Amino acid sequence: MKNILKKIRLVVAGLVLVTSTGACSDLLDQRPQGGWTIDDVEGGAYFSQVMALYSMSRNYNITAGIPAFAFHYYRSEDSRKGSVKTDGAEHTPMWDGYQYTAGNSLLNPYWSKNYEIINAANTVIDQAERAQSGGVQLAEAEMQCIMEARFFRAWCYFNLVRAFGEVPLVNFAIENSEQANIPKSPVDDIYKQIDEDLTAAEGLPLEWESRFIGRLTSGAVRALHAKTYAQRRMWSQMYQYAKLVIDSKQYDLKTPFEKIFREEGENSSESVWELQCTATTAEPSTDKLGSQFCQVQGCRGAGSSDLGWGWHMATMELFNAFEEGDPRRDETLLYFSTPTKPWPDYAPADGNRPFNEKLVAQDGLDGVFFNKKAYCSPKLREFYGNRSGFWYNIRMIRYSDVVLMAAEAACELGGEAYIQEALDLLESVRKRARGSHTDVLPKVTTTDQAELRKAIHHERHVELALEFDRFYDLVRWNEAVEVLGRQGYQDKNKYLPLPQVQIDGSNGVLVQNPDYAG
């Protein structure tokens, strides 16, 4: 079998990039094979600074913890806060009921971490620009580092503009706190910066040598760019960039769906952008090497069923969204019993493939299912002596997401050729999901644009369920009021209020979003 579980890890004290390889027989041999200091890699100090960006992108507040989950998960109909109802009960009205308040404690950590990464990226970019203006010819490896920094800046601004709308545009290195205290910029200006950064980053390699597995590629850049155009409903550009990823032939849908989110499926041909996490027996639970992505979402139980905190749980509404017999349902939803509720009759009798565990969670949970896309291997839990899954990679952009973006854009562009292409792309995703179950997920054949649009929207819903974008998909499709209105959603809830602590600290420079002012 091929080597898997190759990881990039950042040891903060020495800023050393290390990869580790898992022995495929049992997935347990993850000891570091070797290390390189920054002096060993062309790019020098830029390299160490850029590797720090990768580490920051795994952070609890932006990707792997409760603040990040509030922004990306809880606000859709598929997700709930989770955990027991009394745990973090103050967040339920805000994030599940759209009763937005600027003082909510989850707003500022997400805002601040995005700007921390932006500032770190700005510093790298500024250093390079100063060197070039002084006549220094940057090496190819140094230019690649600058491109990576521009990707991370674009990603963070995309996070912020989707969440808040107008935000301060800081695209220069901050030397003192006063420089950062600037007014908000229009949404169009934020997207202009995103477009410039991602266009500049397109020169990244199609792929890296194996020791740099997980580093950003031109495919990741173009996929993110397609997502930014999708949010703006710019169909031609969305189609163009999604197709560039498809036509690169770097990715495919050959990884079975049931393996994508298992450790053996890490860095598969499905992965366009995947955050690398790892652990060692000496440090099985540190976010210096890995993340809390699984721990925060893990089954909240006792004994062998104690896998985490149980935040971010799925709803019965998501269960019902899957077509009858869709194999993805049982690979998305993690079933459980509780001390007072038996194993549910809608769950497979043999447990949840592939591990066949029958988890026993606490009573009183705020949700019906845990997220199986954040469910780690029992063998690795035993090996590390830790059940929290810090070693589990985070799938940020999958190839099926790109394929469905291309299908959606082709459908919206319309015309016989585009409609047929949209049908073919949609079928490629459904065919992989169908697997050997030939009697489920019938091929979509309609050439009616409205019906095809509905089918593609449905496919994104179930294929990408409990991942990062459902709420933002509903917003960009203008379907949020229809789907979420019964939970209290209004058009103004497209954007969140800016953190009150940021407003208060700006001495009147930063103005609250109008729907939440006063």
PDB file of C-alpha atoms in Angstrom, residues 70-80 90-102 104 315 317 470-472 474-475 479-497 515-516:
ATOM      1  CA  ALA A  70     -20.381  29.143  14.790  1.00  0.00           C
ATOM      2  CA  PHE A  71     -19.515  31.137  11.671  1.00  0.00           C
ATOM      3  CA  HIS A  72     -19.506  28.240   9.210  1.00  0.00           C
ATOM      4  CA  TYR A  73     -21.853  25.577  10.581  1.00  0.00           C
ATOM      5  CA  TYR A  74     -24.466  26.504  13.182  1.00  0.00           C
ATOM      6  CA  ARG A  75     -26.334  29.004  11.038  1.00  0.00           C
ATOM      7  CA  SER A  76     -27.474  26.424   8.463  1.00  0.00           C
ATOM      8  CA  GLU A  77     -30.501  24.170   8.873  1.00  0.00           C
ATOM      9  CA  ASP A  78     -28.189  21.143   8.946  1.00  0.00           C
ATOM     10  CA  SER A  79     -26.382  22.009  12.175  1.00  0.00           C
ATOM     11  CA  ARG A  80     -26.950  22.877  15.803  1.00  0.00           C
ATOM     12  CA  GLU A  90     -25.922  31.704  25.669  1.00  0.00           C
ATOM     13  CA  HIS A  91     -24.842  30.981  22.085  1.00  0.00           C
ATOM     14  CA  THR A  92     -28.018  29.183  20.998  1.00  0.00           C
ATOM     15  CA  PRO A  93     -30.219  32.272  20.376  1.00  0.00           C
ATOM     16  CA  MET A  94     -27.384  33.990  18.505  1.00  0.00           C
ATOM     17  CA  TRP A  95     -26.223  31.236  16.186  1.00  0.00           C
ATOM     18  CA  ASP A  96     -29.210  28.883  15.925  1.00  0.00           C
ATOM     19  CA  GLY A  97     -31.903  31.571  16.193  1.00  0.00           C
ATOM     20  CA  TYR A  98     -30.312  34.560  14.385  1.00  0.00           C
ATOM     21  CA  GLN A  99     -30.711  36.872  17.389  1.00  0.00           C
ATOM     22  CA  TYR A 100     -27.443  38.582  16.603  1.00  0.00           C
ATOM     23  CA  THR A 101     -25.718  40.632  19.295  1.00  0.00           C
ATOM     24  CA  ALA A 102     -22.425  42.457  18.835  1.00  0.00           C
ATOM     25  CA  ASN A 104     -21.342  37.649  21.589  1.00  0.00           C
ATOM     26  CA  THR A 315     -30.270  17.716  12.593  1.00  0.00           C
ATOM     27  CA  GLU A 317     -33.610  17.848   8.685  1.00  0.00           C
ATOM     28  CA  ARG A 470     -23.944  25.422   3.542  1.00  0.00           C
ATOM     29  CA  PHE A 471     -25.060  28.702   5.135  1.00  0.00           C
ATOM     30  CA  TYR A 472     -23.109  30.760   2.607  1.00  0.00           C
ATOM     31  CA  LEU A 474     -28.093  29.462   0.921  1.00  0.00           C
ATOM     32  CA  VAL A 475     -27.226  33.166   1.107  1.00  0.00           C
ATOM     33  CA  GLU A 479     -32.694  30.798  -0.533  1.00  0.00           C
ATOM     34  CA  ALA A 480     -31.795  31.606   3.074  1.00  0.00           C
ATOM     35  CA  VAL A 481     -35.122  33.221   3.995  1.00  0.00           C
ATOM     36  CA  GLU A 482     -37.075  30.318   2.479  1.00  0.00           C
ATOM     37  CA  VAL A 483     -35.021  27.629   4.224  1.00  0.00           C
ATOM     38  CA  LEU A 484     -34.085  29.333   7.481  1.00  0.00           C
ATOM     39  CA  GLY A 485     -36.959  31.773   7.976  1.00  0.00           C
ATOM     40  CA  ARG A 486     -38.848  29.458  10.325  1.00  0.00           C
ATOM     41  CA  GLN A 487     -35.807  29.606  12.624  1.00  0.00           C
ATOM     42  CA  GLY A 488     -35.943  33.404  12.640  1.00  0.00           C
ATOM     43  CA  TYR A 489     -33.622  34.267   9.762  1.00  0.00           C
ATOM     44  CA  GLN A 490     -34.171  37.613   8.010  1.00  0.00           C
ATOM     45  CA  ASP A 491     -32.357  39.180   5.075  1.00  0.00           C
ATOM     46  CA  LYS A 492     -30.311  41.330   7.443  1.00  0.00           C
ATOM     47  CA  ASN A 493     -28.832  38.153   8.986  1.00  0.00           C
ATOM     48  CA  LYS A 494     -26.702  37.683   5.868  1.00  0.00           C
ATOM     49  CA  TYR A 495     -24.061  39.657   7.738  1.00  0.00           C
ATOM     50  CA  LEU A 496     -23.089  39.489  11.381  1.00  0.00           C
ATOM     51  CA  PRO A 497     -22.523  42.525  13.590  1.00  0.00           C
ATOM     52  CA  ASP A 515     -28.725  46.683  11.096  1.00  0.00           C
ATOM     53  CA  TYR A 516     -27.036  46.283  14.473  1.00  0.00           C
TER      54      TYR A 516
END
